[in-house]
PDB file of N, CA and C in Angstrom:
ATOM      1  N   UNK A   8      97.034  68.795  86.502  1.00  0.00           N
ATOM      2  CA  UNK A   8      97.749  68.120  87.546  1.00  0.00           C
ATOM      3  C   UNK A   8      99.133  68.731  87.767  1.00  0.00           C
ATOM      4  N   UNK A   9      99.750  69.033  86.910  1.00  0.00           N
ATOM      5  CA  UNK A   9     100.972  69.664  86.697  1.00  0.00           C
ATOM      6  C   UNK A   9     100.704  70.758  87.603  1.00  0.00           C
ATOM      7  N   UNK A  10      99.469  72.257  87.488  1.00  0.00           N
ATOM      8  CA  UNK A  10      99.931  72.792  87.971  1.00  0.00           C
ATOM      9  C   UNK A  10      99.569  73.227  89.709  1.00  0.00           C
ATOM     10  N   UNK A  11      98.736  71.905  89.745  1.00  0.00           N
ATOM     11  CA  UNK A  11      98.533  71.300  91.204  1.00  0.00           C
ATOM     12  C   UNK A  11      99.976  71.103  91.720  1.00  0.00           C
ATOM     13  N   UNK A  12     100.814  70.273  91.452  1.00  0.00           N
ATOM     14  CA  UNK A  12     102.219  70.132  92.065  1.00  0.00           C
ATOM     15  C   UNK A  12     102.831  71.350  91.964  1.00  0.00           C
ATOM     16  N   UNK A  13     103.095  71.948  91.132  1.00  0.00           N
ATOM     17  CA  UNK A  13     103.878  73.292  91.206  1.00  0.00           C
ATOM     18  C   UNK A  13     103.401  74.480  92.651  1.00  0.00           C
ATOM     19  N   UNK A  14     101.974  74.318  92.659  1.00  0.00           N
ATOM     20  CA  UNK A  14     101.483  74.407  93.563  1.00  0.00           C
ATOM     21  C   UNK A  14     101.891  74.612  94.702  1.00  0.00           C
ATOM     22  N   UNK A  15     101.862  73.179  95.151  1.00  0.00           N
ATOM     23  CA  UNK A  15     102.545  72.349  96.588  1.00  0.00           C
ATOM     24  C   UNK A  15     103.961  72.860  96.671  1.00  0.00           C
ATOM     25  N   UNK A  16     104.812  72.952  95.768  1.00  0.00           N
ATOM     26  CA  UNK A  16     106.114  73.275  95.588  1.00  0.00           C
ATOM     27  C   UNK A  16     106.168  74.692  96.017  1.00  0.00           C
ATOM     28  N   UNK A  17     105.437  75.791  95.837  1.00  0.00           N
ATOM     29  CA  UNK A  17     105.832  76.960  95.488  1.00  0.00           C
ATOM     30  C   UNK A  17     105.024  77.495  96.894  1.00  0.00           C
ATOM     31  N   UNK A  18     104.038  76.733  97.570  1.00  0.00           N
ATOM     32  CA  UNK A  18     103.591  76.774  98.859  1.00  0.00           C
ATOM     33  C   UNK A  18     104.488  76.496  99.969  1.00  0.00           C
ATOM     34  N   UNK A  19     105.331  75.332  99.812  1.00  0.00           N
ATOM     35  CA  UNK A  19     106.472  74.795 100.448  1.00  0.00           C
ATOM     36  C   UNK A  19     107.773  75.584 100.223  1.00  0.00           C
ATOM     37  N   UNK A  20     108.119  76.741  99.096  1.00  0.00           N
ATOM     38  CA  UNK A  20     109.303  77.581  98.925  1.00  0.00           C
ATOM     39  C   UNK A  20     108.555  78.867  99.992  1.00  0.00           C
ATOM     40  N   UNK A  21     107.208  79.467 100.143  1.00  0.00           N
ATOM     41  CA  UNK A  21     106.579  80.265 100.956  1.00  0.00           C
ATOM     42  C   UNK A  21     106.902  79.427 102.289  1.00  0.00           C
ATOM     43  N   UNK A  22     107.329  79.076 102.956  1.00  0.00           N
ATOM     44  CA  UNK A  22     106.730  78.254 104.001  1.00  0.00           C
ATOM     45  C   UNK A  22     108.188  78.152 104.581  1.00  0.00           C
ATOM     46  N   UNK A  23     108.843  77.672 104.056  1.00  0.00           N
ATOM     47  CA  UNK A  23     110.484  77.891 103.857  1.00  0.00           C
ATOM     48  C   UNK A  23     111.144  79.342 104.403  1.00  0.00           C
ATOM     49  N   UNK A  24     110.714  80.088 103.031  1.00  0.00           N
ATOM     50  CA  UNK A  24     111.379  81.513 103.514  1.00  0.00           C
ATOM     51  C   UNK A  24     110.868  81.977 104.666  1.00  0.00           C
ATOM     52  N   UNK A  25     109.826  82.053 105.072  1.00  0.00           N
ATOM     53  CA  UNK A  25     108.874  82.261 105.827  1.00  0.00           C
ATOM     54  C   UNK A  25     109.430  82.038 107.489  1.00  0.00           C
ATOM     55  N   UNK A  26     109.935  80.721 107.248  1.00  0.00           N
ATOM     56  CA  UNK A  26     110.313  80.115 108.901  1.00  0.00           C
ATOM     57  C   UNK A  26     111.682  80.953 108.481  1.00  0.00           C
ATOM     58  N   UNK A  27     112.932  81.168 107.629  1.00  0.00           N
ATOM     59  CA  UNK A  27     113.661  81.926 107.712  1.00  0.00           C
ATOM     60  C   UNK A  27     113.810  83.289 108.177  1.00  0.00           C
ATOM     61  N   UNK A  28     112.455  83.768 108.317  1.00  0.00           N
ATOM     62  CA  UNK A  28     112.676  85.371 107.875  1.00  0.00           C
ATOM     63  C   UNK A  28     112.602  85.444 109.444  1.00  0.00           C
ATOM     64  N   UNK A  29     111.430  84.481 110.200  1.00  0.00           N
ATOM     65  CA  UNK A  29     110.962  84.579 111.515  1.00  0.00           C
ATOM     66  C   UNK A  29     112.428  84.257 112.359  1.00  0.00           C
ATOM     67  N   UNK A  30     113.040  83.549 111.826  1.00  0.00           N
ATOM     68  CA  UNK A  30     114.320  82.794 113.151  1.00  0.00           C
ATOM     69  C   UNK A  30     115.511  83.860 112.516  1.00  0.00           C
ATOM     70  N   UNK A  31     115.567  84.542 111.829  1.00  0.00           N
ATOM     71  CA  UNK A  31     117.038  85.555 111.723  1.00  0.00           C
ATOM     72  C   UNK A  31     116.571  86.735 110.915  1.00  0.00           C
ATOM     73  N   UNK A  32     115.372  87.478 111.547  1.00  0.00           N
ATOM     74  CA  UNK A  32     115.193  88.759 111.428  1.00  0.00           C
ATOM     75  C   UNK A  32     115.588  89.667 111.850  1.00  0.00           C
ATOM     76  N   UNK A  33     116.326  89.845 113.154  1.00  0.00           N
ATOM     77  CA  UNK A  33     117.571  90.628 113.554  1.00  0.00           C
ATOM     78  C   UNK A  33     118.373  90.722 112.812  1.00  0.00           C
ATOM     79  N   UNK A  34     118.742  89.604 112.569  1.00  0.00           N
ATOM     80  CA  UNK A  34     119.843  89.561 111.841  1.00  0.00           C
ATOM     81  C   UNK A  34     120.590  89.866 110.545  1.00  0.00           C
ATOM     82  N   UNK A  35     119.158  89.574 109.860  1.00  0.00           N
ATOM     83  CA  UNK A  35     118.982  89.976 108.362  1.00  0.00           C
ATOM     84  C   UNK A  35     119.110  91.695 108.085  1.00  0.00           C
ATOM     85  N   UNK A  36     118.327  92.390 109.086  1.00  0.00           N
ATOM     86  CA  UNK A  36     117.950  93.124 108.998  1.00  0.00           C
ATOM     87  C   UNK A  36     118.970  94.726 109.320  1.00  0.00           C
ATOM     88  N   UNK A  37     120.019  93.924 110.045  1.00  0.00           N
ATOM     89  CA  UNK A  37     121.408  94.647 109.843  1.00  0.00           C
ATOM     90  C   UNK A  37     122.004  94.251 108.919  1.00  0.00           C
ATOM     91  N   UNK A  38     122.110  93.524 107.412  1.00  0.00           N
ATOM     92  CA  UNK A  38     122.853  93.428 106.277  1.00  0.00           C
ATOM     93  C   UNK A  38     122.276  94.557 105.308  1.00  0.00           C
ATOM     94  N   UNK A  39     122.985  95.381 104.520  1.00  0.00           N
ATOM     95  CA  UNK A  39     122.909  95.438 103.966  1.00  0.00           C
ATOM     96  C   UNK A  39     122.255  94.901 102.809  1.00  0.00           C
ATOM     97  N   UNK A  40     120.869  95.444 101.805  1.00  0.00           N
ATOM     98  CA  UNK A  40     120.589  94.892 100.718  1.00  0.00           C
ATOM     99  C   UNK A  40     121.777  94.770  99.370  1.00  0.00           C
ATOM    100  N   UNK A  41     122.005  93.285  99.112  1.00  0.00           N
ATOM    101  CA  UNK A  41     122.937  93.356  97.439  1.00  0.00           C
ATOM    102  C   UNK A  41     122.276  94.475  96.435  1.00  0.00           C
ATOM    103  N   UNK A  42     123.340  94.685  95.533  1.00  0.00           N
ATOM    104  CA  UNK A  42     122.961  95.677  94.760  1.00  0.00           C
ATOM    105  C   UNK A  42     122.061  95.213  93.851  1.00  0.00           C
ATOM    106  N   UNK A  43     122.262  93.664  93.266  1.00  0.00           N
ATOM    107  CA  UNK A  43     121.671  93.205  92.325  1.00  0.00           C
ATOM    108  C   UNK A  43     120.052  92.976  92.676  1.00  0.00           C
ATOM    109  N   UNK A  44     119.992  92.625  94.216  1.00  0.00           N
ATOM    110  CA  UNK A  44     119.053  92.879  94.482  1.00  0.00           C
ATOM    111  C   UNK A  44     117.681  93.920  94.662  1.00  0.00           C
ATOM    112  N   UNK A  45     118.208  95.140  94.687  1.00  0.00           N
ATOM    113  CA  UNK A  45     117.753  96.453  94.745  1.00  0.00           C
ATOM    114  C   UNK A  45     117.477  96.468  93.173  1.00  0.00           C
ATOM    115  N   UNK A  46     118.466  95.916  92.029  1.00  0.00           N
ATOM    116  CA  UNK A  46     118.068  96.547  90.979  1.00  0.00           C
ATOM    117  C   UNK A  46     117.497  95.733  90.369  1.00  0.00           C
ATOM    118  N   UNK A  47     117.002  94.714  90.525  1.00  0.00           N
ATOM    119  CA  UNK A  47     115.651  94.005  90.596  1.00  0.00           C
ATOM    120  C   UNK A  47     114.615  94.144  91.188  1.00  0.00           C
ATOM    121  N   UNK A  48     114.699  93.980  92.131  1.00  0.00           N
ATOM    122  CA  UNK A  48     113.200  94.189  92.594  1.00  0.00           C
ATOM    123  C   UNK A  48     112.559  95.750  92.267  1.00  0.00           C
ATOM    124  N   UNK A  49     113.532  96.560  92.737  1.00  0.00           N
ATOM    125  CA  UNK A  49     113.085  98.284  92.815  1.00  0.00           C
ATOM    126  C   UNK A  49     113.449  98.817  91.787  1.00  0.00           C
ATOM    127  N   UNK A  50     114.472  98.655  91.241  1.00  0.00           N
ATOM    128  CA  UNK A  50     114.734  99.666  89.957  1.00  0.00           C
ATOM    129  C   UNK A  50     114.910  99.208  88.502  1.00  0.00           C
ATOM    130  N   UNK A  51     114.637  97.763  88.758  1.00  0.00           N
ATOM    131  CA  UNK A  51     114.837  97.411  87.110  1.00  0.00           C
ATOM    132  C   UNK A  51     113.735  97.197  86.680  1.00  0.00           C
ATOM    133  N   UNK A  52     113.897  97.123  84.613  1.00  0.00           N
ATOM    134  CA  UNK A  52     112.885  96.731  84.265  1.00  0.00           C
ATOM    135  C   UNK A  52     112.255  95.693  83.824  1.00  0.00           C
ATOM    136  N   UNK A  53     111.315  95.318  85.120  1.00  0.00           N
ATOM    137  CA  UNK A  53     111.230  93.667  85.094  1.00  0.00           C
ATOM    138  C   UNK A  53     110.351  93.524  84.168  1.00  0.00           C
ATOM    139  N   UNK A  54     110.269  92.065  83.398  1.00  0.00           N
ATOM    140  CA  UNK A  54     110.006  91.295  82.365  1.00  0.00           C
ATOM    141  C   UNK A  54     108.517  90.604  83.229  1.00  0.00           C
ATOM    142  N   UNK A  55     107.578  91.546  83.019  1.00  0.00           N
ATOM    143  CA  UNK A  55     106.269  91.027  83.151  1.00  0.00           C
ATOM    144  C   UNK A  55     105.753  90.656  84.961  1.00  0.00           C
ATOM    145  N   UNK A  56     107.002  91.609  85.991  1.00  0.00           N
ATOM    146  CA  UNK A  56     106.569  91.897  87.525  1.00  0.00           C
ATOM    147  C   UNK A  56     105.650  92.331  87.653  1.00  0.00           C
ATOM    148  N   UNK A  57     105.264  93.811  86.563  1.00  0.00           N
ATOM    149  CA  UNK A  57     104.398  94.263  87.432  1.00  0.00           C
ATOM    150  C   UNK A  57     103.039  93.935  86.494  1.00  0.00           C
ATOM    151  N   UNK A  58     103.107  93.056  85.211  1.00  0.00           N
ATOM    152  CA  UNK A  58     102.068  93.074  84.300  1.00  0.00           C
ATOM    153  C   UNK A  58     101.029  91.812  84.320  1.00  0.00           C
ATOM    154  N   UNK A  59     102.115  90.454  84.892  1.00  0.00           N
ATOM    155  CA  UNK A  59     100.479  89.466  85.320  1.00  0.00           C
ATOM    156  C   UNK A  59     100.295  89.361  87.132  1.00  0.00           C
ATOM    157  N   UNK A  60      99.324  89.841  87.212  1.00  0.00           N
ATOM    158  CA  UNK A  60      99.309  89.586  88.761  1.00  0.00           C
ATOM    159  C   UNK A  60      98.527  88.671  89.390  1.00  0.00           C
ATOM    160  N   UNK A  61      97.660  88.140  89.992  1.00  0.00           N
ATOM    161  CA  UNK A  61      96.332  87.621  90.843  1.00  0.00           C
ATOM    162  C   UNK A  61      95.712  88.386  91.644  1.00  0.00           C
ATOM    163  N   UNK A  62      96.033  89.263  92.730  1.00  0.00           N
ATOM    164  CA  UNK A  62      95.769  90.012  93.861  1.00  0.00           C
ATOM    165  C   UNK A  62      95.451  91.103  93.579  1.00  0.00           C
ATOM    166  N   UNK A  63      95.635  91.708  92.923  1.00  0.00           N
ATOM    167  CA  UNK A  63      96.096  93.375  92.776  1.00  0.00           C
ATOM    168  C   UNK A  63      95.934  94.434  91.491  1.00  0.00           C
ATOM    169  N   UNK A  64      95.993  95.459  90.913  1.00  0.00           N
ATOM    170  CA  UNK A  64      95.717  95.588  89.682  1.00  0.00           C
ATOM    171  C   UNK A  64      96.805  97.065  90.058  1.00  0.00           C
ATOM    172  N   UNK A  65      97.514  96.962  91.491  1.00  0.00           N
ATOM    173  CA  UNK A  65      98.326  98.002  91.585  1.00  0.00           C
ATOM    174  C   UNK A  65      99.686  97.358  91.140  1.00  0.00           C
ATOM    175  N   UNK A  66     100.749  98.301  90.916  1.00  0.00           N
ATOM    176  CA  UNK A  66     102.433  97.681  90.780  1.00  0.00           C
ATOM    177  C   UNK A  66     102.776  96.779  92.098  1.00  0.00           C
ATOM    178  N   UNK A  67     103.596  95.826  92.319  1.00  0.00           N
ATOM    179  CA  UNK A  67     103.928  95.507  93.474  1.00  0.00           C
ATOM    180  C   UNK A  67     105.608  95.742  93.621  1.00  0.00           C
ATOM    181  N   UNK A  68     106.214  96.247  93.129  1.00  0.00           N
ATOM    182  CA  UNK A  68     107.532  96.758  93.421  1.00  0.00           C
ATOM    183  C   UNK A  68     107.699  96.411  94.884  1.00  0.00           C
ATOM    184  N   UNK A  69     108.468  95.698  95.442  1.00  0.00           N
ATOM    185  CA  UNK A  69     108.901  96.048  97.329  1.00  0.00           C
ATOM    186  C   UNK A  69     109.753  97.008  97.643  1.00  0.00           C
ATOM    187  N   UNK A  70     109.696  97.204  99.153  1.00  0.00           N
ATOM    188  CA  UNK A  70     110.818  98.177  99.751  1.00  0.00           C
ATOM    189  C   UNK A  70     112.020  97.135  99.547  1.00  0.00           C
ATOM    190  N   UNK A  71     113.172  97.969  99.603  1.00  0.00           N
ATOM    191  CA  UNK A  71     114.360  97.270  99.666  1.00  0.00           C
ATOM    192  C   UNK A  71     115.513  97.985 100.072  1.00  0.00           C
ATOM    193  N   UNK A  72     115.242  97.322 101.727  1.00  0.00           N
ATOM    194  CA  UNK A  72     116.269  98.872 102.202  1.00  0.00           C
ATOM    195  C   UNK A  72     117.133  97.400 102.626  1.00  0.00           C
ATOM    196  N   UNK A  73     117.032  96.194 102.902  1.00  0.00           N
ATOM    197  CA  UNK A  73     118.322  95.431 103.711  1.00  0.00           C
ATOM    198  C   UNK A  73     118.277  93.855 103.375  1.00  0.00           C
ATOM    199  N   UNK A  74     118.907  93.258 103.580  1.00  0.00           N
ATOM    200  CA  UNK A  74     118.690  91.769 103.398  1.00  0.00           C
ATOM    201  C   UNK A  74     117.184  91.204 103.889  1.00  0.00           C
ATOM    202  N   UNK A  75     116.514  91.413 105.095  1.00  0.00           N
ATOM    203  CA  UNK A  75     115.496  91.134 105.431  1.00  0.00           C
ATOM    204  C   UNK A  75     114.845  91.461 104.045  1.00  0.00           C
ATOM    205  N   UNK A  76     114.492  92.497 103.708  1.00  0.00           N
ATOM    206  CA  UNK A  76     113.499  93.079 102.368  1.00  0.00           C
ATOM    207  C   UNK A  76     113.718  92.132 101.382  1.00  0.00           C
ATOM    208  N   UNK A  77     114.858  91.680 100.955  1.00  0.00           N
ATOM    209  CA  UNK A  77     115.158  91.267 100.006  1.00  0.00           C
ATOM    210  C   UNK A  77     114.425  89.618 100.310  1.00  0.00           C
ATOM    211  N   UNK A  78     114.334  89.474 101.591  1.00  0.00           N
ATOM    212  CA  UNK A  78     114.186  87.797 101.732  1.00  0.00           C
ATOM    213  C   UNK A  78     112.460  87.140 101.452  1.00  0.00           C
ATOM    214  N   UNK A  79     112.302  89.094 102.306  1.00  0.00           N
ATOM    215  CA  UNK A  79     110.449  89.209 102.297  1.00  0.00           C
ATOM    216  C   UNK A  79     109.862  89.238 100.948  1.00  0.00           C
ATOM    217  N   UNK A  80     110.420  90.078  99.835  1.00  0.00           N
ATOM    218  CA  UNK A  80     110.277  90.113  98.420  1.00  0.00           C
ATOM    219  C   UNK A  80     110.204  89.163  97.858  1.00  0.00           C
ATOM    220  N   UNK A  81     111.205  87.855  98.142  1.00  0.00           N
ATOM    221  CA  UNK A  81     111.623  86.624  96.885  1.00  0.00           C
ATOM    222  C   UNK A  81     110.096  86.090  98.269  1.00  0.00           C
ATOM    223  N   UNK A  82     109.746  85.901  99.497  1.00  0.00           N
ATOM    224  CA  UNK A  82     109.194  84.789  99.698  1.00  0.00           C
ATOM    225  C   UNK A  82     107.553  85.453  99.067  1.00  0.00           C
ATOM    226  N   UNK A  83     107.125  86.598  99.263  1.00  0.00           N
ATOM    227  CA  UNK A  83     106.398  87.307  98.845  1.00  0.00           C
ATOM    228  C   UNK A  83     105.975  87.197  97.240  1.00  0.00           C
ATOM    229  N   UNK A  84     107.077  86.760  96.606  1.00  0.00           N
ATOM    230  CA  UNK A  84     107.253  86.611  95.234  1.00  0.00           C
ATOM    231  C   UNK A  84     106.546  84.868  95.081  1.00  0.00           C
ATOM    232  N   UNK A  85     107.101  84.606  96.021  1.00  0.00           N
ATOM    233  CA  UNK A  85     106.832  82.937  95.928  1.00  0.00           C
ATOM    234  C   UNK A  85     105.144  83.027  96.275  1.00  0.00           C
ATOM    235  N   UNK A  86     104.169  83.662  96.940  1.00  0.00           N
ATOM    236  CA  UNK A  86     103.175  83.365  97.171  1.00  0.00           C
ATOM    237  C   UNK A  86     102.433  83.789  96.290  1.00  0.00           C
ATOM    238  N   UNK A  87     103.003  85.027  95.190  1.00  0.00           N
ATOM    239  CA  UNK A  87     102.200  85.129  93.613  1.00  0.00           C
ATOM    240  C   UNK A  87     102.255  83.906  92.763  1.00  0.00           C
ATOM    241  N   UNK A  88     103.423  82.992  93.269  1.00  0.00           N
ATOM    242  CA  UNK A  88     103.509  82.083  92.569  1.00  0.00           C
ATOM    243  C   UNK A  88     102.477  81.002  92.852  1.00  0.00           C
ATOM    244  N   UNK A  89     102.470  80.638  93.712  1.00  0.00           N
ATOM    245  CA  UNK A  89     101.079  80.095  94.657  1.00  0.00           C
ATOM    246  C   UNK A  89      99.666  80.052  93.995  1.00  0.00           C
ATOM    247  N   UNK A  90      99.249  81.505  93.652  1.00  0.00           N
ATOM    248  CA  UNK A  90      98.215  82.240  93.568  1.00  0.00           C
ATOM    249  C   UNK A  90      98.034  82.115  92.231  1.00  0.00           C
ATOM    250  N   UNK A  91      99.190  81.941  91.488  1.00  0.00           N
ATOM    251  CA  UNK A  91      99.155  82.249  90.078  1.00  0.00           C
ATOM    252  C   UNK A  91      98.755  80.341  89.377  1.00  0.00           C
ATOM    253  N   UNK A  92      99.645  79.906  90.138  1.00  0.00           N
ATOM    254  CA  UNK A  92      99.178  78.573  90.022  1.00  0.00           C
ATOM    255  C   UNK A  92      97.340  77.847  90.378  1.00  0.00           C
ATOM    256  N   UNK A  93      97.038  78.165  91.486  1.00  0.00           N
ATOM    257  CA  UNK A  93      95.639  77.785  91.722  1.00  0.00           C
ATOM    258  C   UNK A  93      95.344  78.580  90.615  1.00  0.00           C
ATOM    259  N   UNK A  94      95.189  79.942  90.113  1.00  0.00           N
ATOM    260  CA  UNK A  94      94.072  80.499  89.695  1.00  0.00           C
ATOM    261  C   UNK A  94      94.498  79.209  87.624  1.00  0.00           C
ATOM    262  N   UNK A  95      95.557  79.225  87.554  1.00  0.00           N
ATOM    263  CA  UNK A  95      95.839  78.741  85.860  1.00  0.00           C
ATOM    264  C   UNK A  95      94.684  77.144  86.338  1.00  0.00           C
ATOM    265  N   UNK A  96      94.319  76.860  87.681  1.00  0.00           N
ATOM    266  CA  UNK A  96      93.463  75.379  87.940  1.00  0.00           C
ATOM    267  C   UNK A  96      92.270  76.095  87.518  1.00  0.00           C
ATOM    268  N   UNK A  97      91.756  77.477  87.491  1.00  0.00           N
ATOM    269  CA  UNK A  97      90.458  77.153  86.577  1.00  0.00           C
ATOM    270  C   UNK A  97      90.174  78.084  85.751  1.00  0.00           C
ATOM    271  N   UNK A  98      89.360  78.273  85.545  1.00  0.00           N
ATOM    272  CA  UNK A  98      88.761  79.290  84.020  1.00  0.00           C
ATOM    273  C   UNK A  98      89.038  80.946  84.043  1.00  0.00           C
ATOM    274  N   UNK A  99      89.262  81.195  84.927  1.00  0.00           N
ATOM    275  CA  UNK A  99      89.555  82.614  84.728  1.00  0.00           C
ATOM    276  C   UNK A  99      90.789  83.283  84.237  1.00  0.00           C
ATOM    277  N   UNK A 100      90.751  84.528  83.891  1.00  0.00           N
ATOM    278  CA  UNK A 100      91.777  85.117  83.009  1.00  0.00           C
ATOM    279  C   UNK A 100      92.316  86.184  83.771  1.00  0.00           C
ATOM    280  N   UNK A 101      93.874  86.070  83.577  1.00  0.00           N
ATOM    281  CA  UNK A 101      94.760  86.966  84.709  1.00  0.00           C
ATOM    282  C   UNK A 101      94.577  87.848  83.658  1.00  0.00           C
ATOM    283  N   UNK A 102      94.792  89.425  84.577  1.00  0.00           N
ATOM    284  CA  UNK A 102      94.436  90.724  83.800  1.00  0.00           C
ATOM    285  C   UNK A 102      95.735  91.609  83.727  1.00  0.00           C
ATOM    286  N   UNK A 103      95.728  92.070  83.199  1.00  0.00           N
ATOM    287  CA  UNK A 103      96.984  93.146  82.912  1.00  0.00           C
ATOM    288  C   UNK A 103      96.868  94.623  82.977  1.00  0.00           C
ATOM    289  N   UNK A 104      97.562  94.700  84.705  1.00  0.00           N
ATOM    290  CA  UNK A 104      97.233  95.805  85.130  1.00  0.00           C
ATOM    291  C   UNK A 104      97.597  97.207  84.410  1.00  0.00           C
ATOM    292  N   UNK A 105      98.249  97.355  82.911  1.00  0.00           N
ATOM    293  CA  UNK A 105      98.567  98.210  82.289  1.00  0.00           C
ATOM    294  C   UNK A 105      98.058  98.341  80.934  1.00  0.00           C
ATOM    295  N   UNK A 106      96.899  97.801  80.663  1.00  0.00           N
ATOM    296  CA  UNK A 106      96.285  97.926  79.287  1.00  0.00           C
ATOM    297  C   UNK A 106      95.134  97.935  79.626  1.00  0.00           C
ATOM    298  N   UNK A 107      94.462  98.826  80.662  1.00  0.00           N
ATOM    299  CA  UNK A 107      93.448  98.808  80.998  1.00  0.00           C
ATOM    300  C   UNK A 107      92.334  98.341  81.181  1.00  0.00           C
ATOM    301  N   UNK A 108      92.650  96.903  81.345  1.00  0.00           N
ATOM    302  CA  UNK A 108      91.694  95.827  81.531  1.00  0.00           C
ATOM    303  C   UNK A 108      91.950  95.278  82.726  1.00  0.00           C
ATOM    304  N   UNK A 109      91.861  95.658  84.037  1.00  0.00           N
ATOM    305  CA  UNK A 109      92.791  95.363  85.328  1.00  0.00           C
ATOM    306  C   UNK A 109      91.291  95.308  86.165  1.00  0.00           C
ATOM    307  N   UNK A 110      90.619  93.743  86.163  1.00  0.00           N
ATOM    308  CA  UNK A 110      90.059  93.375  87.285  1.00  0.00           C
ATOM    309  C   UNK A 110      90.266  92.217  88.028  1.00  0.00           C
ATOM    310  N   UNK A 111      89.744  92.773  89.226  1.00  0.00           N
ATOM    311  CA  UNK A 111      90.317  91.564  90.214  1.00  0.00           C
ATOM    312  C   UNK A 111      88.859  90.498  90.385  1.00  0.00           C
ATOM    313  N   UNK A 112      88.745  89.251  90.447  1.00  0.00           N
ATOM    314  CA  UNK A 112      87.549  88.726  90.723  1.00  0.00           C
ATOM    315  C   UNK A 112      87.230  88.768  92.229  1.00  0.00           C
ATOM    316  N   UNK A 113      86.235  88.751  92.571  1.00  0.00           N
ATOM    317  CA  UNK A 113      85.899  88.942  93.996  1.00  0.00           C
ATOM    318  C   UNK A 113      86.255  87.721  94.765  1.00  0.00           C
ATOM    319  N   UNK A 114      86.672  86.379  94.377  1.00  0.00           N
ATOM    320  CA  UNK A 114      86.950  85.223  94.952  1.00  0.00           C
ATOM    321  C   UNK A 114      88.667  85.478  95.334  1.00  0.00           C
ATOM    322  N   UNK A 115      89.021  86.398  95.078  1.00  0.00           N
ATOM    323  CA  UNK A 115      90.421  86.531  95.097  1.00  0.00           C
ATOM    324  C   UNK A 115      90.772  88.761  95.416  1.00  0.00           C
ATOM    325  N   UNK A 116      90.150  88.696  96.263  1.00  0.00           N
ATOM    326  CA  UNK A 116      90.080  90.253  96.816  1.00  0.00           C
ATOM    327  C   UNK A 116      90.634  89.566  97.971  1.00  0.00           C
ATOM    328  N   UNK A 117      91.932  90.523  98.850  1.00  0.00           N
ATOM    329  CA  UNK A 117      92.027  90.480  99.860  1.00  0.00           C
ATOM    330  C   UNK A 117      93.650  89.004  99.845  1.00  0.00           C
ATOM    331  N   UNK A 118      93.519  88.506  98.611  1.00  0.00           N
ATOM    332  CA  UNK A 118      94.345  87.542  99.161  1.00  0.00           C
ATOM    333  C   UNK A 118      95.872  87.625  99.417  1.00  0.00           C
TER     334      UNK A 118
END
């Protein structure tokens, strides 16, 4: 049940950024990306980004050339969260795309 609500929550932080990115994408998109931002998403070494995934068995690093990127990344980030939540609702086991055990189930290709 727990991670049913987290769920809803982390669907509603997607949904959020989402209507943000659409109403001040001009806008965003002439700022400059923060530095701290760049060295997170793109150049640091994140603590398990690119190692549990749902979707993918590739790295997901984003571009990060401006504030827009940065906004698309965290909401983008929020919909692994999403994903990561339904899948902990049932029996299957997230894979780790770097110890060579990296499959994706076919109920979750494409998402």
């Amino acid at each position: 049940m727990a991670y049913n609500l987290n769920e809803a929550i982390e669907e509603h932080a997607f949904s959020t950024y989402d209507m943000f990115l659409k109403d001040h994408e001009d806008e965003l998109k002439k700022q400059p990306a923060p530095s701290i931002a760049k060295e997170y998403y793109r150049d640091g070494d994140l603590y398990m980004f690119d190692e549990i995934q749902t979707g993918t068995c590739e790295p997901r690093r984003p571009k990060i050339d401006n504030l827009y990127d940065v906004f698309v990344a965290i909401r983008d980030d929020e919909a692994e969260h999403v994903k990561t939540m339904a899948h902990l609702q049932t029996d299957l086991e997230l894979s780790n795309a770097h110890d060579g055990t990296c499959e994706v189930p076919d109920l979750f290709q494409g998402v």
